[in-house]
């Protein structure tokens, strides 16, 4: 079945440093979503990418979808303590509604 | 407005007991998903409903797990004869289409 790998699993950064998490799927995706889960909270939707090579920005966050629609990345510029949490990618294949989540990247920001 | 709600928020069950977890999706959302999230892991898909129809139950780990959404709104996930490996957070999410999913706060199940 479809597998979604995500690296790194953990990342500690000094406040103000940049951060990137990478997501790779074993199959071609129809779309990919990114979610953020704060400690003790539930996943909250950030964005969805659909097109090959798509790049979307939300303030300090930049999301990319690979040309082959099998990989994606999330880059945060100049991290802040409010960025702390676990970032998940979630991929959808074909016409199915089922979404497969990656293991997540847990981001710690050191003030 | 009201988001997705789940009850109970915490459940402790003795091994072998049956449990029922409830999800109230956002009003009007057609799609409803159940996920299981173990500590330090991403949400694992369990099952998906479109209105009252259960279109995908491929993620249910065993026949002890059963989900229903009889009127196309509230959903219940039932686990029979709970085992220790069932301990996890059970998340419900609803969606109006193929875009973002809105997650509830989850039910933390501990089987002792």
Short mmCIF file of C-alpha atoms in Angstrom, two decimals:
data_model
loop_
_atom_site.label_atom_id
_atom_site.label_comp_id
_atom_site.label_asym_id
_atom_site.label_seq_id
_atom_site.Cartn_x
_atom_site.Cartn_y
_atom_site.Cartn_z
CA UNK A 1 0.00 0.00 0.00
CA UNK A 2 0.90 3.62 -0.13
CA UNK A 3 3.66 4.77 2.22
CA UNK A 4 4.58 8.31 3.13
CA UNK A 5 8.01 8.88 4.63
CA UNK A 6 8.94 12.07 6.41
CA UNK A 7 12.32 13.33 7.59
CA UNK A 8 13.72 14.38 9.91
CA UNK A 9 11.69 13.00 12.80
CA UNK A 10 13.02 15.61 15.20
CA UNK A 11 14.59 19.01 14.71
CA UNK A 12 15.89 21.48 17.28
CA UNK A 13 16.65 24.98 16.02
CA UNK A 14 17.63 28.26 17.58
CA UNK A 15 14.96 30.91 17.29
CA UNK A 16 15.56 32.79 14.06
CA UNK A 17 17.06 29.81 12.20
CA UNK A 18 15.35 28.22 9.24
CA UNK A 19 13.69 24.79 9.28
CA UNK A 20 12.77 22.31 6.55
CA UNK A 21 10.89 19.01 6.63
CA UNK A 22 10.70 16.62 3.68
CA UNK A 23 8.04 14.18 2.64
CA UNK A 24 8.33 11.31 0.15
CA UNK A 25 5.62 9.03 -1.13
CA UNK A 26 6.03 5.54 -2.55
CA UNK A 27 3.32 6.33 -5.11
CA UNK A 28 2.32 9.32 -7.21
CA UNK A 29 -0.03 11.56 -5.28
CA UNK A 30 -3.12 13.39 -6.46
CA UNK A 31 -2.58 15.96 -3.76
CA UNK A 32 -0.67 16.50 -0.56
CA UNK A 33 -1.75 18.29 2.59
CA UNK A 34 0.25 19.67 5.50
CA UNK A 35 -0.95 19.78 9.07
CA UNK A 36 0.46 21.15 12.32
CA UNK A 37 -0.16 19.55 15.68
CA UNK A 38 0.74 21.47 18.81
CA UNK A 39 1.71 19.46 21.91
CA UNK A 40 -1.46 18.00 23.40
CA UNK A 41 -3.53 19.24 20.49
CA UNK A 42 -5.03 17.86 17.31
CA UNK A 43 -3.83 18.26 13.72
CA UNK A 44 -4.74 21.60 12.14
CA UNK A 45 -4.79 22.00 8.37
CA UNK A 46 -2.16 24.31 6.90
CA UNK A 47 -2.36 23.89 3.14
CA UNK A 48 -3.09 21.59 0.19
CA UNK A 49 -0.94 21.29 -2.94
CA UNK A 50 -2.37 19.77 -6.10
CA UNK A 51 -0.30 20.71 -9.14
CA UNK A 52 3.08 19.33 -10.17
CA UNK A 53 5.84 21.76 -9.14
CA UNK A 54 3.42 23.91 -7.15
CA UNK A 55 4.83 26.37 -4.63
CA UNK A 56 2.67 28.13 -2.06
CA UNK A 57 3.62 30.60 0.64
CA UNK A 58 1.97 31.51 3.90
CA UNK A 59 3.94 34.31 5.58
CA UNK A 60 7.17 32.59 6.72
CA UNK A 61 6.07 29.13 5.49
CA UNK A 62 6.86 27.89 1.97
CA UNK A 63 5.37 24.65 0.66
CA UNK A 64 6.54 22.81 -2.44
CA UNK A 65 5.14 19.88 -4.39
CA UNK A 66 7.64 17.98 -6.53
CA UNK A 67 7.48 17.73 -10.31
CA UNK A 68 6.75 14.01 -10.11
CA UNK A 69 4.11 14.58 -7.40
CA UNK A 70 5.86 12.10 -5.12
CA UNK A 71 7.62 14.48 -2.76
CA UNK A 72 6.96 17.68 -0.91
CA UNK A 73 8.65 20.03 1.51
CA UNK A 74 7.78 22.64 4.09
CA UNK A 75 10.28 25.39 4.81
CA UNK A 76 9.95 27.85 7.67
CA UNK A 77 12.06 31.00 7.53
CA UNK A 78 13.30 32.59 10.76
CA UNK A 79 11.54 30.27 13.18
CA UNK A 80 9.69 31.62 16.18
CA UNK A 81 8.68 29.89 19.42
CA UNK A 82 5.11 29.83 18.14
CA UNK A 83 6.26 27.43 15.39
CA UNK A 84 6.81 24.66 17.95
CA UNK A 85 4.83 21.52 17.17
CA UNK A 86 4.77 18.48 14.92
CA UNK A 87 4.35 18.99 11.20
CA UNK A 88 2.69 16.21 9.21
CA UNK A 89 2.39 15.72 5.50
CA UNK A 90 -0.58 13.70 4.31
CA UNK A 91 -0.89 12.28 0.81
CA UNK A 92 -3.86 11.21 -1.23
CA UNK A 93 -3.64 8.91 -4.28
CA UNK A 94 -5.92 8.47 -7.22
CA UNK A 95 -9.59 9.07 -6.67
CA UNK A 96 -9.56 7.79 -3.14
CA UNK A 97 -10.51 9.85 -0.12
CA UNK A 98 -8.11 7.94 2.13
CA UNK A 99 -5.24 10.11 3.31
CA UNK A 100 -1.92 8.62 4.41
CA UNK A 101 -0.02 10.63 7.00
CA UNK A 102 3.74 10.73 7.44
CA UNK A 103 5.26 10.11 10.86
CA UNK A 104 5.71 13.85 11.36
CA UNK A 105 8.61 16.14 12.16
CA UNK A 106 8.69 17.43 15.70
CA UNK A 107 10.10 20.94 15.79
CA UNK A 108 11.57 22.45 18.93
CA UNK A 109 12.58 26.10 18.86
CA UNK A 110 15.12 27.23 21.43
CA UNK A 111 14.62 30.86 22.47
CA UNK B 1 -18.81 28.26 14.88
CA UNK B 2 -18.83 24.76 16.33
CA UNK B 3 -16.02 22.50 15.30
CA UNK B 4 -15.75 18.72 15.47
CA UNK B 5 -16.46 17.37 18.92
CA UNK B 6 -15.62 14.00 20.36
CA UNK B 7 -16.66 12.23 23.53
CA UNK B 8 -15.48 11.06 25.89
CA UNK B 9 -12.18 12.91 25.86
CA UNK B 10 -10.58 10.24 28.02
CA UNK B 11 -11.57 6.63 28.48
CA UNK B 12 -9.97 3.99 30.66
CA UNK B 13 -11.09 0.46 29.93
CA UNK B 14 -10.13 -2.84 31.41
CA UNK B 15 -8.86 -5.38 28.93
CA UNK B 16 -11.79 -7.23 27.45
CA UNK B 17 -14.32 -4.42 27.88
CA UNK B 18 -16.21 -2.89 24.97
CA UNK B 19 -15.96 0.86 24.35
CA UNK B 20 -17.87 3.31 22.16
CA UNK B 21 -16.37 6.57 20.99
CA UNK B 22 -18.56 9.33 19.60
CA UNK B 23 -17.85 11.95 16.95
CA UNK B 24 -20.01 14.97 16.13
CA UNK B 25 -18.76 16.41 12.82
CA UNK B 26 -19.22 19.93 11.56
CA UNK B 27 -22.81 20.35 10.42
CA UNK B 28 -23.20 19.69 6.73
CA UNK B 29 -19.86 17.94 6.26
CA UNK B 30 -20.35 14.95 4.01
CA UNK B 31 -17.06 13.19 4.70
CA UNK B 32 -16.06 11.74 8.05
CA UNK B 33 -12.81 9.98 8.89
CA UNK B 34 -11.57 8.02 11.88
CA UNK B 35 -7.86 7.80 12.69
CA UNK B 36 -5.80 6.09 15.36
CA UNK B 37 -2.75 7.99 16.62
CA UNK B 38 -0.19 6.21 18.76
CA UNK B 39 2.29 8.24 20.78
CA UNK B 40 4.93 9.80 18.57
CA UNK B 41 3.28 8.64 15.36
CA UNK B 42 1.16 10.21 12.67
CA UNK B 43 -2.57 9.56 12.47
CA UNK B 44 -3.30 6.14 10.94
CA UNK B 45 -6.39 5.92 8.75
CA UNK B 46 -9.10 3.61 10.07
CA UNK B 47 -12.25 4.25 8.06
CA UNK B 48 -14.10 6.78 5.91
CA UNK B 49 -17.79 7.67 5.51
CA UNK B 50 -19.50 9.66 2.83
CA UNK B 51 -22.81 10.57 4.39
CA UNK B 52 -24.08 7.31 5.92
CA UNK B 53 -22.13 5.05 3.57
CA UNK B 54 -18.91 3.52 4.84
CA UNK B 55 -16.84 3.63 1.65
CA UNK B 56 -13.50 2.53 3.03
CA UNK B 57 -12.80 0.47 6.13
CA UNK B 58 -9.45 -0.85 5.03
CA UNK B 59 -7.64 0.62 8.03
CA UNK B 60 -9.65 -1.11 10.74
CA UNK B 61 -7.07 -3.33 12.45
CA UNK B 62 -9.37 -6.23 13.28
CA UNK B 63 -12.98 -7.32 13.32
CA UNK B 64 -13.15 -6.03 16.90
CA UNK B 65 -13.37 -2.53 15.42
CA UNK B 66 -16.67 -1.34 14.02
CA UNK B 67 -17.82 2.10 12.93
CA UNK B 68 -21.19 3.47 11.95
CA UNK B 69 -22.82 6.72 10.86
CA UNK B 70 -26.46 5.74 10.48
CA UNK B 71 -27.95 9.15 9.70
CA UNK B 72 -25.00 10.68 7.98
CA UNK B 73 -24.01 12.96 10.82
CA UNK B 74 -22.88 11.59 14.21
CA UNK B 75 -20.53 8.63 14.05
CA UNK B 76 -19.58 6.00 16.60
CA UNK B 77 -16.44 3.90 16.65
CA UNK B 78 -16.88 0.76 18.69
CA UNK B 79 -14.09 -1.46 19.91
CA UNK B 80 -15.04 -4.84 21.29
CA UNK B 81 -12.97 -6.86 23.76
CA UNK B 82 -10.33 -4.14 24.06
CA UNK B 83 -6.67 -5.13 24.12
CA UNK B 84 -3.68 -3.19 25.44
CA UNK B 85 -2.48 -2.50 21.91
CA UNK B 86 -5.72 -0.56 21.32
CA UNK B 87 -4.43 2.18 23.66
CA UNK B 88 -4.09 5.31 21.55
CA UNK B 89 -5.75 8.59 20.70
CA UNK B 90 -8.69 8.14 18.35
CA UNK B 91 -9.21 11.16 16.13
CA UNK B 92 -12.26 12.00 14.10
CA UNK B 93 -12.14 14.45 11.21
CA UNK B 94 -14.80 15.84 8.90
CA UNK B 95 -14.59 17.49 5.53
CA UNK B 96 -16.91 19.11 3.02
CA UNK B 97 -15.02 17.69 0.06
CA UNK B 98 -11.54 16.70 -0.98
CA UNK B 99 -9.81 19.54 0.76
CA UNK B 100 -8.95 20.19 4.34
CA UNK B 101 -10.01 17.94 7.15
CA UNK B 102 -11.14 19.43 10.43
CA UNK B 103 -10.05 17.32 13.35
CA UNK B 104 -11.74 16.89 16.69
CA UNK B 105 -9.81 16.94 19.97
CA UNK B 106 -9.61 13.15 20.05
CA UNK B 107 -10.44 10.48 22.60
CA UNK B 108 -7.48 9.12 24.55
CA UNK B 109 -8.16 5.45 25.20
CA UNK B 110 -6.11 3.62 27.82
CA UNK B 111 -6.61 -0.12 28.17
CA UNK B 112 -5.36 -1.54 31.46
#
